[in-house]
Tab-separated table of C-alpha atoms in Angstrom:
chain	number	residue	atom	x	y	z
A	172	GLN	CA	0.000	0.000	0.000
A	173	GLN	CA	1.197	3.496	-0.808
A	174	GLN	CA	-0.863	5.363	1.781
A	175	VAL	CA	0.474	7.363	4.674
A	176	LYS	CA	-2.155	7.902	7.348
A	177	GLN	CA	-1.861	11.054	9.450
A	178	SER	CA	-3.629	12.102	12.636
A	179	PRO	CA	-5.068	14.190	14.101
A	180	GLN	CA	-6.691	16.246	11.366
A	181	SER	CA	-6.503	19.338	13.564
A	182	LEU	CA	-4.830	20.229	16.834
A	183	ILE	CA	-5.088	23.115	19.268
A	184	VAL	CA	-2.269	23.620	21.757
A	185	GLN	CA	-1.527	26.267	24.334
A	186	LYS	CA	1.612	28.338	23.955
A	187	GLY	CA	4.511	26.497	25.527
A	188	GLY	CA	2.836	23.120	25.185
A	189	ILE	CA	3.877	20.053	23.213
A	190	SER	CA	2.278	19.365	19.831
A	191	ILE	CA	2.270	15.745	18.694
A	192	ILE	CA	1.321	14.573	15.212
A	193	ASN	CA	1.315	10.923	14.205
A	194	CYS	CA	1.738	9.070	10.940
A	195	ALA	CA	1.540	5.422	9.954
A	196	TYR	CA	2.516	3.604	6.790
A	197	GLU	CA	2.200	0.116	5.320
A	198	ASN	CA	4.898	-0.139	2.674
A	199	THR	CA	8.102	-1.383	4.300
A	200	ALA	CA	10.038	-0.254	1.245
A	201	PHE	CA	9.704	3.353	2.399
A	202	ASP	CA	13.072	4.547	3.641
A	203	TYR	CA	12.887	8.312	3.996
A	204	PHE	CA	10.365	10.166	6.115
A	205	PRO	CA	10.269	13.988	5.957
A	206	TRP	CA	7.946	16.417	7.698
A	207	TYR	CA	6.851	19.572	5.933
A	208	GLN	CA	5.318	22.776	7.284
A	209	GLN	CA	2.952	24.780	5.118
A	210	PHE	CA	1.583	28.253	5.758
A	211	PRO	CA	-1.516	29.486	3.890
A	212	GLY	CA	-0.704	30.485	0.335
A	213	LYS	CA	2.818	29.075	0.514
A	214	GLY	CA	4.508	25.912	-0.641
A	215	PRO	CA	5.519	23.208	1.844
A	216	ALA	CA	8.891	23.725	3.544
A	217	LEU	CA	11.004	20.922	5.007
A	218	LEU	CA	11.142	20.856	8.799
A	219	ILE	CA	13.011	17.673	9.592
A	220	ALA	CA	13.490	14.208	8.112
A	221	ILE	CA	14.515	10.760	9.320
A	222	ARG	CA	15.648	7.426	7.927
A	223	PRO	CA	14.505	4.116	9.441
A	224	ASP	CA	17.956	3.247	10.803
A	225	VAL	CA	17.498	5.689	13.700
A	226	SER	CA	14.697	5.875	16.232
A	227	GLU	CA	14.803	9.581	16.960
A	228	LYS	CA	16.078	12.794	15.447
A	229	LYS	CA	16.006	16.218	17.045
A	230	GLU	CA	16.496	19.628	15.509
A	231	GLY	CA	15.818	22.521	17.836
A	232	ARG	CA	12.251	22.293	19.113
A	233	PHE	CA	11.317	19.627	16.550
A	234	THR	CA	11.783	15.892	17.148
A	235	ILE	CA	10.866	12.911	15.010
A	236	SER	CA	10.274	9.609	16.778
A	237	PHE	CA	10.369	6.542	14.541
A	238	ASN	CA	9.076	3.048	15.352
A	239	LYS	CA	10.090	0.745	12.542
A	240	SER	CA	8.360	-2.367	13.886
A	241	ALA	CA	5.062	-0.527	14.291
A	242	LYS	CA	5.530	1.350	11.008
A	243	GLN	CA	4.757	4.611	12.727
A	244	PHE	CA	6.498	7.935	13.128
A	245	SER	CA	5.589	11.128	14.879
A	246	LEU	CA	6.511	14.791	15.067
A	247	HIS	CA	6.875	16.468	18.440
A	248	ILE	CA	6.994	20.248	18.644
A	249	MET	CA	8.290	21.321	22.035
A	250	ASP	CA	7.491	24.724	23.551
A	251	SER	CA	4.932	25.369	20.810
A	252	GLN	CA	4.624	29.004	19.721
A	253	PRO	CA	1.859	30.919	17.923
A	254	GLY	CA	4.222	31.203	14.944
A	255	ASP	CA	4.109	27.409	14.654
A	256	SER	CA	0.440	27.637	13.653
A	257	ALA	CA	0.411	26.026	10.210
A	258	THR	CA	-0.456	22.786	8.445
A	259	TYR	CA	1.998	19.934	8.892
A	260	PHE	CA	2.429	17.064	6.475
A	261	CYS	CA	4.298	13.842	6.953
A	262	ALA	CA	5.574	12.062	3.890
A	263	ALA	CA	7.386	8.918	2.855
A	264	SER	CA	9.504	7.982	-0.093
A	265	TYR	CA	11.455	4.936	-1.196
A	266	VAL	CA	14.546	4.257	-3.149
A	267	SER	CA	13.021	2.208	-5.975
A	268	GLY	CA	13.401	4.714	-8.746
A	269	THR	CA	11.779	8.057	-8.389
A	270	TYR	CA	12.021	9.242	-4.774
A	271	LYS	CA	8.522	10.690	-5.115
A	272	TYR	CA	6.846	11.619	-1.866
A	273	ILE	CA	3.626	10.063	-0.610
A	274	PHE	CA	2.069	12.660	1.677
A	275	GLY	CA	-0.278	12.321	4.597
A	276	THR	CA	-3.498	14.312	4.630
A	277	GLY	CA	-2.137	17.032	6.894
A	278	THR	CA	-2.670	18.359	10.422
A	279	ARG	CA	-3.806	21.920	11.026
A	280	LEU	CA	-2.058	23.144	14.151
A	281	LYS	CA	-3.209	26.199	16.057
A	282	VAL	CA	-1.120	27.426	18.965
A	283	LEU	CA	-3.005	29.745	21.278
A	284	ALA	CA	-1.163	32.742	22.649
B	238	GLY	CA	16.178	33.931	-6.981
B	239	ALA	CA	17.442	31.107	-4.823
B	240	GLY	CA	14.226	29.129	-4.561
B	241	VAL	CA	11.809	27.340	-6.858
B	242	SER	CA	9.602	29.771	-8.703
B	243	GLN	CA	6.278	29.119	-10.363
B	244	THR	CA	4.232	31.212	-12.731
B	245	PRO	CA	1.539	32.308	-12.816
B	246	SER	CA	0.709	32.406	-9.124
B	247	ASN	CA	-2.984	32.299	-9.963
B	248	LYS	CA	-4.816	31.182	-13.075
B	249	VAL	CA	-8.517	31.390	-13.735
B	250	THR	CA	-9.801	29.682	-16.855
B	251	GLU	CA	-13.006	28.372	-18.318
B	252	LYS	CA	-13.923	24.742	-18.675
B	253	GLY	CA	-12.546	23.316	-21.901
B	254	LYS	CA	-9.641	25.750	-22.195
B	255	TYR	CA	-5.936	24.894	-22.358
B	256	VAL	CA	-3.514	26.057	-19.661
B	257	GLU	CA	0.241	26.002	-19.142
B	258	LEU	CA	1.914	26.214	-15.756
B	259	ARG	CA	5.614	26.983	-15.501
B	260	CYS	CA	8.235	25.921	-12.978
B	261	ASP	CA	11.784	27.257	-12.586
B	262	PRO	CA	13.734	24.902	-10.327
B	263	ILE	CA	16.724	25.719	-8.163
B	264	SER	CA	19.803	26.078	-10.330
B	265	GLY	CA	21.715	22.819	-10.596
B	266	HIS	CA	18.890	20.603	-9.414
B	267	THR	CA	18.497	17.707	-11.808
B	268	ALA	CA	15.294	16.299	-10.347
B	269	LEU	CA	11.968	18.074	-10.787
B	270	TYR	CA	8.571	17.002	-9.488
B	271	TRP	CA	5.013	18.158	-10.045
B	272	TYR	CA	2.385	17.616	-7.369
B	273	ARG	CA	-1.270	18.589	-7.147
B	274	GLN	CA	-2.807	19.735	-3.870
B	275	SER	CA	-6.556	19.853	-3.487
B	276	LEU	CA	-8.141	21.912	-0.728
B	277	GLY	CA	-7.525	20.353	2.674
B	278	GLN	CA	-5.397	17.543	1.281
B	279	GLY	CA	-1.739	16.652	1.059
B	280	PRO	CA	0.124	17.072	-2.211
B	281	GLU	CA	-0.311	14.199	-4.668
B	282	PHE	CA	2.475	13.182	-7.018
B	283	LEU	CA	1.961	13.792	-10.718
B	284	ILE	CA	5.257	13.420	-12.563
B	285	TYR	CA	9.026	13.266	-11.984
B	286	PHE	CA	11.797	14.413	-14.302
B	287	GLN	CA	15.440	13.423	-14.027
B	288	GLY	CA	17.157	15.782	-16.405
B	289	THR	CA	15.094	16.147	-19.560
B	290	GLY	CA	13.242	12.866	-19.360
B	291	ALA	CA	10.059	12.000	-17.525
B	292	ALA	CA	11.258	9.145	-15.333
B	293	ASP	CA	7.869	8.554	-13.722
B	294	ASP	CA	4.552	9.926	-14.966
B	295	SER	CA	2.408	7.439	-13.082
B	296	GLY	CA	0.588	10.175	-11.190
B	297	LEU	CA	-0.830	11.998	-14.198
B	298	PRO	CA	-4.594	11.494	-13.897
B	299	ASN	CA	-5.338	11.157	-17.618
B	300	ASP	CA	-4.071	12.047	-21.060
B	301	ARG	CA	-5.243	15.647	-20.755
B	302	PHE	CA	-2.212	16.246	-18.559
B	303	PHE	CA	1.264	16.493	-20.037
B	304	ALA	CA	4.566	17.945	-18.866
B	305	VAL	CA	7.864	18.756	-20.533
B	306	ARG	CA	11.353	19.779	-19.479
B	307	PRO	CA	13.178	20.203	-22.805
B	308	GLU	CA	16.496	21.562	-21.551
B	309	GLY	CA	16.625	19.935	-18.170
B	310	SER	CA	15.777	23.082	-16.252
B	311	VAL	CA	12.430	24.857	-16.675
B	312	SER	CA	9.374	22.628	-16.826
B	313	THR	CA	5.873	23.268	-18.116
B	314	LEU	CA	2.781	21.384	-17.031
B	315	LYS	CA	0.123	21.452	-19.712
B	316	ILE	CA	-3.554	20.723	-19.187
B	317	GLN	CA	-5.861	20.336	-22.150
B	318	ARG	CA	-9.666	20.648	-22.115
B	319	THR	CA	-9.693	21.719	-18.492
B	320	GLU	CA	-12.445	20.468	-16.228
B	321	ARG	CA	-13.780	21.941	-12.979
B	322	GLY	CA	-12.219	19.008	-11.137
B	323	ASP	CA	-8.775	20.186	-12.232
B	324	SER	CA	-9.082	23.152	-9.857
B	325	ALA	CA	-6.279	22.816	-7.311
B	326	VAL	CA	-2.876	24.157	-6.362
B	327	TYR	CA	-0.169	22.771	-8.607
B	328	LEU	CA	3.160	22.530	-6.793
B	329	CYS	CA	6.576	22.110	-8.301
B	330	ALA	CA	9.579	20.822	-6.357
B	331	SER	CA	13.202	20.250	-7.216
B	332	SER	CA	16.073	18.357	-5.658
B	333	LYS	CA	19.667	17.457	-6.353
B	334	GLY	CA	18.376	14.149	-7.650
B	335	ASP	CA	20.030	11.684	-5.338
B	336	ARG	CA	18.206	9.350	-2.997
B	337	GLY	CA	16.886	11.050	0.076
B	338	GLN	CA	17.693	14.549	-1.037
B	339	THR	CA	15.335	17.220	0.170
B	340	GLN	CA	12.665	18.343	-2.233
B	341	TYR	CA	12.288	22.111	-2.254
B	342	PHE	CA	8.828	23.322	-3.144
B	343	GLY	CA	7.718	26.413	-4.981
B	344	PRO	CA	4.761	28.545	-3.864
B	345	GLY	CA	2.416	26.828	-6.293
B	346	THR	CA	0.010	27.915	-8.998
B	347	ARG	CA	-3.608	28.151	-7.913
B	348	LEU	CA	-5.742	27.001	-10.816
B	349	LEU	CA	-9.460	27.697	-10.855
B	350	VAL	CA	-11.549	26.239	-13.656
B	351	LEU	CA	-14.949	27.890	-13.957
């Protein structure tokens, strides 16, 4: 299966809180898992990405946790800020040829001031 | 500019008309992708170019859609006999072309078919 399932569809978090977005996949051939942030009227911008040979990757306030056996990965945004309010997409790609991304359906995050 | 650029930013057309959407990738990027993003959805893959050739066009929905990249840089997505269901944001992305390289997205072209 090529789908990447993403949840929740929307999320409201207080300033300073932790935002958690989850994704699950079926195709074990996927080997690259990026997260993108998209503001209204803009194109998606890469936040952070992980390969399945590591279980966690952290960049600043953003952390990806990866569970290969469960075929799940998640994005954690620590100390969430109003400027983080955007739509977040997980994606997956695999090495067999084209490196095209299969995107999740997105999570609309709103961080309350 | 340093990023991926797309023109026009907005396009309004009538059902049945022909449209062309242009993408200028980041200089030196050999890989170019087109995606389509419907309202409230994630981007969906349309076509991938490595250099001048379409290496994977499996995402094109039907034969009304066609894309070219004649000199390995600028790409044009062409839609014939547009339908209302073609209304979406068309995103272009480019990368260095190697496995796992980041895809950098442009701002998209918002197409509205009346």
